[in-house]
XYZ file of C-alpha atoms in Angstrom:
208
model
C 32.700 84.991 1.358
C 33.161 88.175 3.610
C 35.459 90.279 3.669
C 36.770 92.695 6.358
C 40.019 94.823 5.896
C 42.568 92.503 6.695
C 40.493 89.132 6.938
C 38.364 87.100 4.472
C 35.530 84.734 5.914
C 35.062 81.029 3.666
C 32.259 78.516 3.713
C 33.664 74.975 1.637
C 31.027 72.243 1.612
C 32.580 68.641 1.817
C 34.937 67.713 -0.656
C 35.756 71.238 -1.574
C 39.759 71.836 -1.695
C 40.907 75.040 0.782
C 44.790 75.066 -1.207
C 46.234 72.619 -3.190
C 49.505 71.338 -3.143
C 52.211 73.171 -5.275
C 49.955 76.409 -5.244
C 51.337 80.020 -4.041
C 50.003 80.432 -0.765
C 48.511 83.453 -0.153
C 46.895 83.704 2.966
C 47.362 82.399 6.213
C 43.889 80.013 7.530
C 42.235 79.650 10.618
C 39.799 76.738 10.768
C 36.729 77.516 12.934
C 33.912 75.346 12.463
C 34.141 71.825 10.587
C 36.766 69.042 9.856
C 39.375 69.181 7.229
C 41.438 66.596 5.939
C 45.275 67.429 5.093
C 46.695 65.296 1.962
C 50.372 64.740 -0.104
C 50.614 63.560 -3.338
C 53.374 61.292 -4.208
C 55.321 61.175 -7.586
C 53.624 58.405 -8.494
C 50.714 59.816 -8.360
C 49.077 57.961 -4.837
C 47.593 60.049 -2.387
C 47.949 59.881 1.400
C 45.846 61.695 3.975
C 48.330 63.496 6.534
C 45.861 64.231 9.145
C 42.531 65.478 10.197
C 42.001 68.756 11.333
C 39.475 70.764 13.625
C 38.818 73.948 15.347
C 41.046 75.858 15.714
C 43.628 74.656 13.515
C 45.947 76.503 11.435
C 46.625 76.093 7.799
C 49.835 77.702 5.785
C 51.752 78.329 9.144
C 55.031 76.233 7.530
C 54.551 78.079 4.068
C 54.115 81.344 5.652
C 57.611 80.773 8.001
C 59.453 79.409 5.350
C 57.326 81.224 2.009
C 57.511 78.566 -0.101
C 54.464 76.728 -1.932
C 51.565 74.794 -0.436
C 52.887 71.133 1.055
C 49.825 69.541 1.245
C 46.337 69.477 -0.361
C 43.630 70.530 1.836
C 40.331 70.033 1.376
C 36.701 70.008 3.584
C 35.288 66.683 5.270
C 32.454 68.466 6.289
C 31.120 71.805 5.760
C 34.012 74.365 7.323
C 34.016 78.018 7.783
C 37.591 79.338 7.470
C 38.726 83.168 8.468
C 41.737 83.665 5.870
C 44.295 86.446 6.351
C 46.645 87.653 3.590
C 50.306 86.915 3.743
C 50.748 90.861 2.819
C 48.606 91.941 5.825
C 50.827 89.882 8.321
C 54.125 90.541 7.097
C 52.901 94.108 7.763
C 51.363 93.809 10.859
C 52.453 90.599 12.537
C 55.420 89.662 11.789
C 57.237 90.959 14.581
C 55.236 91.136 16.660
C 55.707 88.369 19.863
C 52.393 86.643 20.550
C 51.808 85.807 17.292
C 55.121 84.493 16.716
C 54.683 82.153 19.669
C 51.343 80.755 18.043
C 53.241 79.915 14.804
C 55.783 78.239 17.074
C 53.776 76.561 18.979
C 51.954 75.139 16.129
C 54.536 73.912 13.931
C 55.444 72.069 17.177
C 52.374 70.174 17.486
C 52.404 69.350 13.927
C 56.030 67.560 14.180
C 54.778 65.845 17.189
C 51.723 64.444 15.465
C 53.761 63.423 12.508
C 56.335 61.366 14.521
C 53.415 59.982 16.362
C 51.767 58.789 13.595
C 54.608 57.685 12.184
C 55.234 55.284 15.281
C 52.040 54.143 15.348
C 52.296 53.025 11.371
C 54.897 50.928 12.266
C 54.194 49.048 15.414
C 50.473 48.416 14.801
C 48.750 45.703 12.422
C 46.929 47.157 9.209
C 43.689 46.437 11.043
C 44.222 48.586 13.296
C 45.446 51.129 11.455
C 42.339 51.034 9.474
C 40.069 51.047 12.311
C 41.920 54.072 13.788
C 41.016 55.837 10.041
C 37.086 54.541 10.459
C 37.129 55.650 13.928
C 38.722 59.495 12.985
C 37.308 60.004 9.880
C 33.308 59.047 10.228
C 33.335 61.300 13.771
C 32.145 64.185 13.426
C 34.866 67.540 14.395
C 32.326 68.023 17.548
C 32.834 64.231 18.821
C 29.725 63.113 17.831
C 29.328 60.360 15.791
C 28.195 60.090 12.104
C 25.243 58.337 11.304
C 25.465 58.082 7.223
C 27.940 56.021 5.378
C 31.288 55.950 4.240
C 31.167 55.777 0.321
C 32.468 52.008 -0.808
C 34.412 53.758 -3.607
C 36.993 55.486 -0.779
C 38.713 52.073 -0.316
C 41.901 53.145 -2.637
C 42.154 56.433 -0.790
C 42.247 54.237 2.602
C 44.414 52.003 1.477
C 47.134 54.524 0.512
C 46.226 56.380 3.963
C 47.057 53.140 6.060
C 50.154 51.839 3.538
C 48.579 48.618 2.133
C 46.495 47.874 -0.945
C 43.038 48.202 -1.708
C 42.182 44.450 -2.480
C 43.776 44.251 1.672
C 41.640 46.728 2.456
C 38.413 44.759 1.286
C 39.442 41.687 3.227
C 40.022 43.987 6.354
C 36.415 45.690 5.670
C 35.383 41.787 5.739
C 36.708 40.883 8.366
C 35.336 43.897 10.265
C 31.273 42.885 8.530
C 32.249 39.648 9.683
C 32.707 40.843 13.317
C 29.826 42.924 13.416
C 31.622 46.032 13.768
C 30.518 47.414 10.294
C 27.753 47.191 7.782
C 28.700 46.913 4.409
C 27.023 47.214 1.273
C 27.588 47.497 -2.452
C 27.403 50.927 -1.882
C 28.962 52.327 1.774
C 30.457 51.510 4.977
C 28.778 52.266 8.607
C 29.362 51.932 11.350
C 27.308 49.530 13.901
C 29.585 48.939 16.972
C 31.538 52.258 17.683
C 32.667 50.999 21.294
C 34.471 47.576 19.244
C 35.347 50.065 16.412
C 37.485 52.150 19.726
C 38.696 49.312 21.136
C 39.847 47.557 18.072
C 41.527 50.876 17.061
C 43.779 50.932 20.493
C 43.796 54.845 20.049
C 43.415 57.166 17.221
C 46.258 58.822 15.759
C 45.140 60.877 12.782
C 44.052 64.088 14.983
């Protein structure tokens, strides 16, 4: 971490949680190198990955406006460096102050539009399609290139809350996809082998 006088700079390796959900938000994050995945935990305990996020996203811009608790778990799907300014410092220096109350609007714009979006999408597409839309998002990488490792086996229940069906669904889907010759799959991970099916198959992806 470094610091500056009104600014922190973060490093989080993959799988490392940024804020969890119910915490006191504190600061205020700008996301500028890496991919992060924004998730909600329901009462019963499943968990469902909002969306994916990228340079130069924003992070605590709805808790900030309304100062309430974090919404959403978010956590690193790569290695992210994160420039985090404290809630004090901008409700002393920024929050009246116009072009940075036009960023905060414009971004909790775009967020409402991606939800209804993706909320459209969940219901007027197929479950396999849904799911290749998540394999399509999540194994690129945040500069559009695409991974080459694997996509750990043992992520299927996470998936299968992401894309609203169950995880023994989920296996058939990943079958049918081996089946196709879009995937490799072993007792161990997923990859990918035929990204331009993998697109097509996924009509267009909707977890930005």
């Amino acid at each position: 971490m470094i610091s500056g006088s009104h600014f922190r700079l973060y490093r989080a390796g993959n799988g490392d949680a940024i804020c969890e959900q119910g915490e006191h938000v504190s600061q205020l994050y700008l996301l500028v190198k890496g991919k992060a995945t924004v998730s909600y935990i329901a009462e019963n305990g499943n968990k469902l990955i909002v969306s994916f996020k990228q340079a130069f996203e924003l992070f605590g811009d709805i808790e900030y406006i309304k100062q309430m608790d974090a919404l959403h778990t978010v956590e690193a799907a790569s290695e992210v460096y994160l420039i985090g300014i404290p809630i004090d410092s901008l409700h002393t220096y920024a929050a009246s102050y116009p072009p940075f109350l036009q960023l905060l609007l414009r971004e909790v714009t775009e967020k409402f539009q991606l939800k209804s979006k993706a909320f459209s999408f969940s219901l007027t597409h197929g479950a396999l399609t849904r799911l290749a839309s998540y394999l399509f998002r999540i194994m690129s990488e945040y500069d559009g290139k695409r991974l080459t490792g694997s996509l750990p086996i043992n992520r299927t229940g996470d998936i299968a809350d992401h894309i609203g069906t169950t995880s023994r669904h989920v296996n058939r889907l990943l079958t049918t996809l081996a089946k196709e010759g879009i995937i490799e799959r072993s007792n161990s991970a997923i990859s990918i082998k035929d990204w331009e099916k993998l697109e097509q198959l996924a009509s267009r992806s909707i977890y930005a």
